[in-house]
Amino acid sequence: AQTVTQSQPEMSVQEAETVTLSCTYDTSESNYYLFWYKQPPSRQMILVIRQEAYKQQNATENRFSVNFQKAAKSFSLKISDSQLGDTAMYFCAFMDQGAQKLVFGQGTRLTINP
Amino acid sequence: EAQVTQNPRYLITVTGKKLTVTCSQNMNHEYMSWYRQDPGLGLRQIYYSMNVEVTDKGDVPEGYKVSRKEKRNFPLILESPSPNQTSLYFCASSLGDLTPYEQYFGPGTRLTVT
C-alpha cells in the first residue's frame, strides 16, 4: 500500500522568507500524481500544486514550486516570499494513476509570522 | 458555480443516534468519495463510488455506510455513532478516469459524538 510521510509537524518562518516543506512517499507504481493541499483555518481543502510522475520538470505555481525526486521518492514544496495568508496546514498527497483515491500525509502546520 | 456541498457543517450528537451527512455535487461527476481527517493522521478515505449504485470500501470503512442512488448525491450514514467517529469529514468528487487528479472537496463537516 502506498504511504506518504511528512516529517515536520510544525514550521514557523518570518514573512517574506522562503520555506520548504518535506514529503516522502512509498509506492511500487511508476505512474502517479503528487499534490500539495493547503488547509487554512476555514478548513477548506485548496489544491496548491500538482506533479505528474512522468514529467521530469518540476511544477511551479507563482510563489509555489516543488522539488520532485522520483528515484528518492521525495516531493518537497517551496514557498518563496512567504505571506501571512500562507499560514495553514499543508498536506502532501499521492494518487495512483489507475485509482481515484488520494493518500495523504500527516500534515505540516505552517505559521508565517509578521 | 461548480461546487460540492455538505450538510450539516457542524453536528454534535450522542452515541448510538443514527445520523446522515449529505454530500451533493453539481458538476455531473462520476466519482465521489468520503474522507475523514484526524490530527496526526491526515485524511483517510472511508468509501468511494465510481457511479450510481457502485460503491466500495476505502481504508477506514468500519462503522459507516454510503449509498449512491443519484449521480449528484453521496450521503454518509452512521447508523450507531461512537466517540471514535468524532472527526472532520470531507466529501470529494471528480470527473473520473479522464481527469482523476481534479478532485473537488466540500467544505467539511465537523462531527462530535459524545
Short mmCIF file of C-alpha atoms in Angstrom, two decimals:
data_model
loop_
_atom_site.label_atom_id
_atom_site.label_comp_id
_atom_site.label_asym_id
_atom_site.label_seq_id
_atom_site.Cartn_x
_atom_site.Cartn_y
_atom_site.Cartn_z
CA ALA A 1 0.00 0.00 0.00
CA GLN A 2 1.15 3.50 -0.71
CA THR A 3 2.18 5.69 2.19
CA VAL A 4 3.00 9.37 2.47
CA THR A 5 5.15 10.80 5.24
CA GLN A 6 5.53 14.41 6.32
CA SER A 7 8.23 14.54 8.97
CA GLN A 8 7.70 18.17 10.04
CA PRO A 9 4.58 18.51 12.19
CA GLU A 10 5.06 22.26 12.58
CA MET A 11 7.13 25.01 10.99
CA SER A 12 7.35 28.72 11.56
CA VAL A 13 9.06 31.42 9.47
CA GLN A 14 9.06 35.18 9.13
CA GLU A 15 7.08 36.92 6.45
CA ALA A 16 8.97 37.23 3.12
CA GLU A 17 11.24 34.29 3.93
CA THR A 18 11.43 31.11 1.90
CA VAL A 19 10.28 27.88 3.48
CA THR A 20 10.47 24.27 2.33
CA LEU A 21 8.08 21.55 3.45
CA SER A 22 9.23 17.95 3.15
CA CYS A 23 7.32 14.92 1.91
CA THR A 24 8.36 11.38 1.12
CA TYR A 25 6.21 8.61 -0.25
CA ASP A 26 6.39 4.92 -0.87
CA THR A 27 4.97 3.17 -3.92
CA SER A 28 5.82 0.44 -6.37
CA GLU A 29 3.91 2.18 -9.15
CA SER A 30 5.63 4.14 -11.89
CA ASN A 31 2.73 6.35 -12.98
CA TYR A 32 1.11 8.50 -10.36
CA TYR A 33 0.29 12.04 -9.27
CA LEU A 34 1.56 14.04 -6.31
CA PHE A 35 -0.17 17.00 -4.74
CA TRP A 36 0.19 19.67 -2.12
CA TYR A 37 -3.03 20.85 -0.49
CA LYS A 38 -3.44 23.86 1.75
CA GLN A 39 -5.98 23.89 4.57
CA PRO A 40 -6.46 27.35 6.12
CA PRO A 41 -8.43 27.89 9.33
CA SER A 42 -11.62 27.80 7.24
CA ARG A 43 -10.86 24.05 6.81
CA GLN A 44 -11.37 24.22 3.05
CA MET A 45 -9.02 21.93 1.10
CA ILE A 46 -7.26 24.01 -1.54
CA LEU A 47 -5.05 22.48 -4.22
CA VAL A 48 -1.72 24.31 -4.27
CA ILE A 49 0.23 22.39 -6.87
CA ARG A 50 0.23 19.10 -8.75
CA GLN A 51 3.02 16.99 -10.26
CA GLU A 52 2.66 14.14 -12.73
CA ALA A 53 5.28 11.48 -12.10
CA TYR A 54 6.07 11.08 -15.78
CA LYS A 55 7.09 14.73 -16.04
CA GLN A 56 10.70 15.41 -15.19
CA GLN A 57 10.20 19.15 -14.94
CA ASN A 58 9.26 20.39 -11.51
CA ALA A 59 5.86 22.07 -11.27
CA THR A 60 5.59 25.74 -10.34
CA GLU A 61 2.62 27.95 -9.48
CA ASN A 62 3.62 31.54 -8.82
CA ARG A 63 5.41 31.55 -5.44
CA PHE A 64 4.99 27.79 -5.02
CA SER A 65 7.33 25.23 -6.53
CA VAL A 66 8.19 21.61 -5.93
CA ASN A 67 11.36 19.58 -5.92
CA PHE A 68 10.33 16.19 -7.27
CA GLN A 69 12.94 13.48 -6.87
CA LYS A 70 11.36 10.33 -8.30
CA ALA A 71 14.19 7.94 -7.51
CA ALA A 72 14.35 9.16 -3.92
CA LYS A 73 10.52 9.28 -3.70
CA SER A 74 10.69 12.80 -2.38
CA PHE A 75 8.33 15.68 -3.12
CA SER A 76 9.07 18.89 -1.24
CA LEU A 77 7.18 22.17 -1.50
CA LYS A 78 8.99 25.50 -1.57
CA ILE A 79 7.14 28.69 -0.77
CA SER A 80 9.01 31.81 -1.77
CA ASP A 81 8.38 35.30 -0.39
CA SER A 82 6.03 33.85 2.21
CA GLN A 83 2.93 35.83 3.14
CA LEU A 84 0.71 35.91 6.20
CA GLY A 85 -2.03 34.28 4.14
CA ASP A 86 0.17 31.24 3.66
CA THR A 87 -0.43 30.32 7.29
CA ALA A 88 -2.23 26.98 7.11
CA MET A 89 -1.95 23.23 7.41
CA TYR A 90 -0.29 21.72 4.35
CA PHE A 91 -0.88 18.18 3.21
CA CYS A 92 1.16 16.17 0.77
CA ALA A 93 -0.89 13.60 -1.14
CA PHE A 94 -0.39 10.76 -3.61
CA MET A 95 -2.70 9.28 -6.22
CA ASP A 96 -2.04 6.18 -8.27
CA GLN A 97 -2.81 6.85 -11.92
CA GLY A 98 -5.20 3.90 -12.01
CA ALA A 99 -7.12 4.86 -8.89
CA GLN A 100 -9.26 7.67 -7.61
CA LYS A 101 -8.03 7.63 -4.02
CA LEU A 102 -5.84 10.29 -2.51
CA VAL A 103 -3.38 9.06 0.12
CA PHE A 104 -2.45 11.89 2.46
CA GLY A 105 0.47 12.60 4.71
CA GLN A 106 0.03 13.65 8.33
CA GLY A 107 0.22 17.35 7.54
CA THR A 108 2.60 20.21 8.40
CA ARG A 109 1.26 23.23 10.26
CA LEU A 110 2.95 26.30 8.81
CA THR A 111 2.87 29.65 10.56
CA ILE A 112 4.06 32.82 8.87
CA ASN A 113 4.98 35.47 11.44
CA PRO A 114 4.80 39.22 10.73
CA GLU B 1 -20.85 27.83 -9.61
CA ALA B 2 -19.25 24.38 -9.64
CA GLN B 3 -19.20 23.09 -6.11
CA VAL B 4 -19.53 20.25 -3.65
CA THR B 5 -21.86 20.95 -0.75
CA GLN B 6 -22.11 19.15 2.57
CA ASN B 7 -24.71 19.35 5.30
CA PRO B 8 -24.61 19.88 8.15
CA ARG B 9 -21.36 21.75 8.61
CA TYR B 10 -21.35 21.09 12.34
CA LEU B 11 -23.03 18.33 14.27
CA ILE B 12 -22.94 17.27 17.91
CA THR B 13 -24.71 14.04 18.69
CA VAL B 14 -24.80 11.23 21.21
CA THR B 15 -23.56 7.67 20.98
CA GLY B 16 -25.90 5.40 19.08
CA LYS B 17 -28.13 8.03 17.48
CA LYS B 18 -28.23 7.44 13.73
CA LEU B 19 -27.17 10.33 11.55
CA THR B 20 -26.63 11.17 7.90
CA VAL B 21 -24.23 13.67 6.39
CA THR B 22 -25.29 14.71 2.94
CA CYS B 23 -23.00 15.45 0.01
CA SER B 24 -24.06 16.88 -3.33
CA GLN B 25 -22.15 18.00 -6.42
CA ASN B 26 -23.39 19.96 -9.42
CA MET B 27 -20.64 19.05 -11.90
CA ASN B 28 -22.03 15.74 -13.19
CA HIS B 29 -19.00 13.98 -11.71
CA GLU B 30 -18.93 10.19 -11.81
CA TYR B 31 -16.60 9.65 -8.92
CA MET B 32 -17.34 10.63 -5.32
CA SER B 33 -15.68 9.74 -2.06
CA TRP B 34 -15.67 10.40 1.67
CA TYR B 35 -12.62 11.13 3.81
CA ARG B 36 -12.15 11.67 7.49
CA GLN B 37 -9.45 13.92 8.92
CA ASP B 38 -7.88 13.27 12.30
CA PRO B 39 -4.92 15.03 13.95
CA GLY B 40 -1.63 13.38 13.12
CA LEU B 41 -3.24 11.06 10.59
CA GLY B 42 -4.12 13.35 7.72
CA LEU B 43 -7.14 12.43 5.63
CA ARG B 44 -8.15 8.83 5.08
CA GLN B 45 -10.67 7.51 2.59
CA ILE B 46 -13.80 5.94 4.06
CA TYR B 47 -15.84 4.94 0.99
CA TYR B 48 -15.93 5.80 -2.66
CA SER B 49 -18.33 5.48 -5.56
CA MET B 50 -17.46 5.08 -9.22
CA ASN B 51 -21.00 5.78 -10.40
CA VAL B 52 -24.65 5.32 -9.50
CA GLU B 53 -25.20 2.14 -7.47
CA VAL B 54 -21.45 1.38 -7.49
CA THR B 55 -19.71 1.85 -4.15
CA ASP B 56 -16.70 0.31 -2.45
CA LYS B 57 -14.77 0.47 0.78
CA GLY B 58 -11.83 2.74 1.31
CA ASP B 59 -9.24 2.42 4.04
CA VAL B 60 -11.42 3.03 7.12
CA PRO B 61 -15.00 1.88 6.33
CA GLU B 62 -15.91 0.35 9.70
CA GLY B 63 -18.97 1.98 11.25
CA TYR B 64 -20.05 3.79 8.07
CA LYS B 65 -22.48 3.19 5.23
CA VAL B 66 -22.98 5.01 1.95
CA SER B 67 -25.41 4.95 -0.94
CA ARG B 68 -25.38 6.37 -4.45
CA LYS B 69 -28.91 6.41 -5.81
CA GLU B 70 -28.41 9.57 -7.83
CA LYS B 71 -25.29 10.75 -9.58
CA ARG B 72 -25.15 14.06 -7.73
CA ASN B 73 -25.65 12.75 -4.17
CA PHE B 74 -23.48 10.58 -1.96
CA PRO B 75 -24.67 10.56 1.68
CA LEU B 76 -22.57 9.18 4.53
CA ILE B 77 -24.56 7.25 7.12
CA LEU B 78 -23.50 6.49 10.67
CA GLU B 79 -26.09 4.05 11.97
CA SER B 80 -24.72 3.86 15.50
CA PRO B 81 -22.14 6.59 16.01
CA SER B 82 -19.42 6.14 18.60
CA PRO B 83 -16.98 8.66 20.11
CA ASN B 84 -14.13 7.36 17.93
CA GLN B 85 -16.04 8.70 14.93
CA THR B 86 -15.59 12.23 16.18
CA SER B 87 -13.75 13.77 13.26
CA LEU B 88 -13.75 16.23 10.39
CA TYR B 89 -15.38 14.73 7.31
CA PHE B 90 -14.86 15.71 3.70
CA CYS B 91 -16.74 14.73 0.58
CA ALA B 92 -14.89 14.92 -2.72
CA SER B 93 -15.80 14.42 -6.35
CA SER B 94 -14.04 14.13 -9.69
CA LEU B 95 -14.99 13.64 -13.31
CA GLY B 96 -13.45 10.18 -13.41
CA ASP B 97 -10.77 8.49 -15.43
CA LEU B 98 -10.19 11.42 -17.75
CA THR B 99 -9.06 13.78 -15.04
CA PRO B 100 -8.71 11.78 -11.83
CA TYR B 101 -6.42 14.38 -10.36
CA GLU B 102 -9.12 17.09 -10.47
CA GLN B 103 -10.60 16.47 -7.05
CA TYR B 104 -13.18 18.91 -5.75
CA PHE B 105 -13.65 18.97 -1.99
CA GLY B 106 -16.67 20.00 0.01
CA PRO B 107 -16.32 22.45 2.90
CA GLY B 108 -16.14 19.76 5.58
CA THR B 109 -18.43 18.59 8.38
CA ARG B 110 -17.23 18.71 11.96
CA LEU B 111 -18.84 15.82 13.85
CA THR B 112 -18.65 15.34 17.60
CA VAL B 113 -20.05 12.18 19.18
CA THR B 114 -20.43 12.29 22.97
#
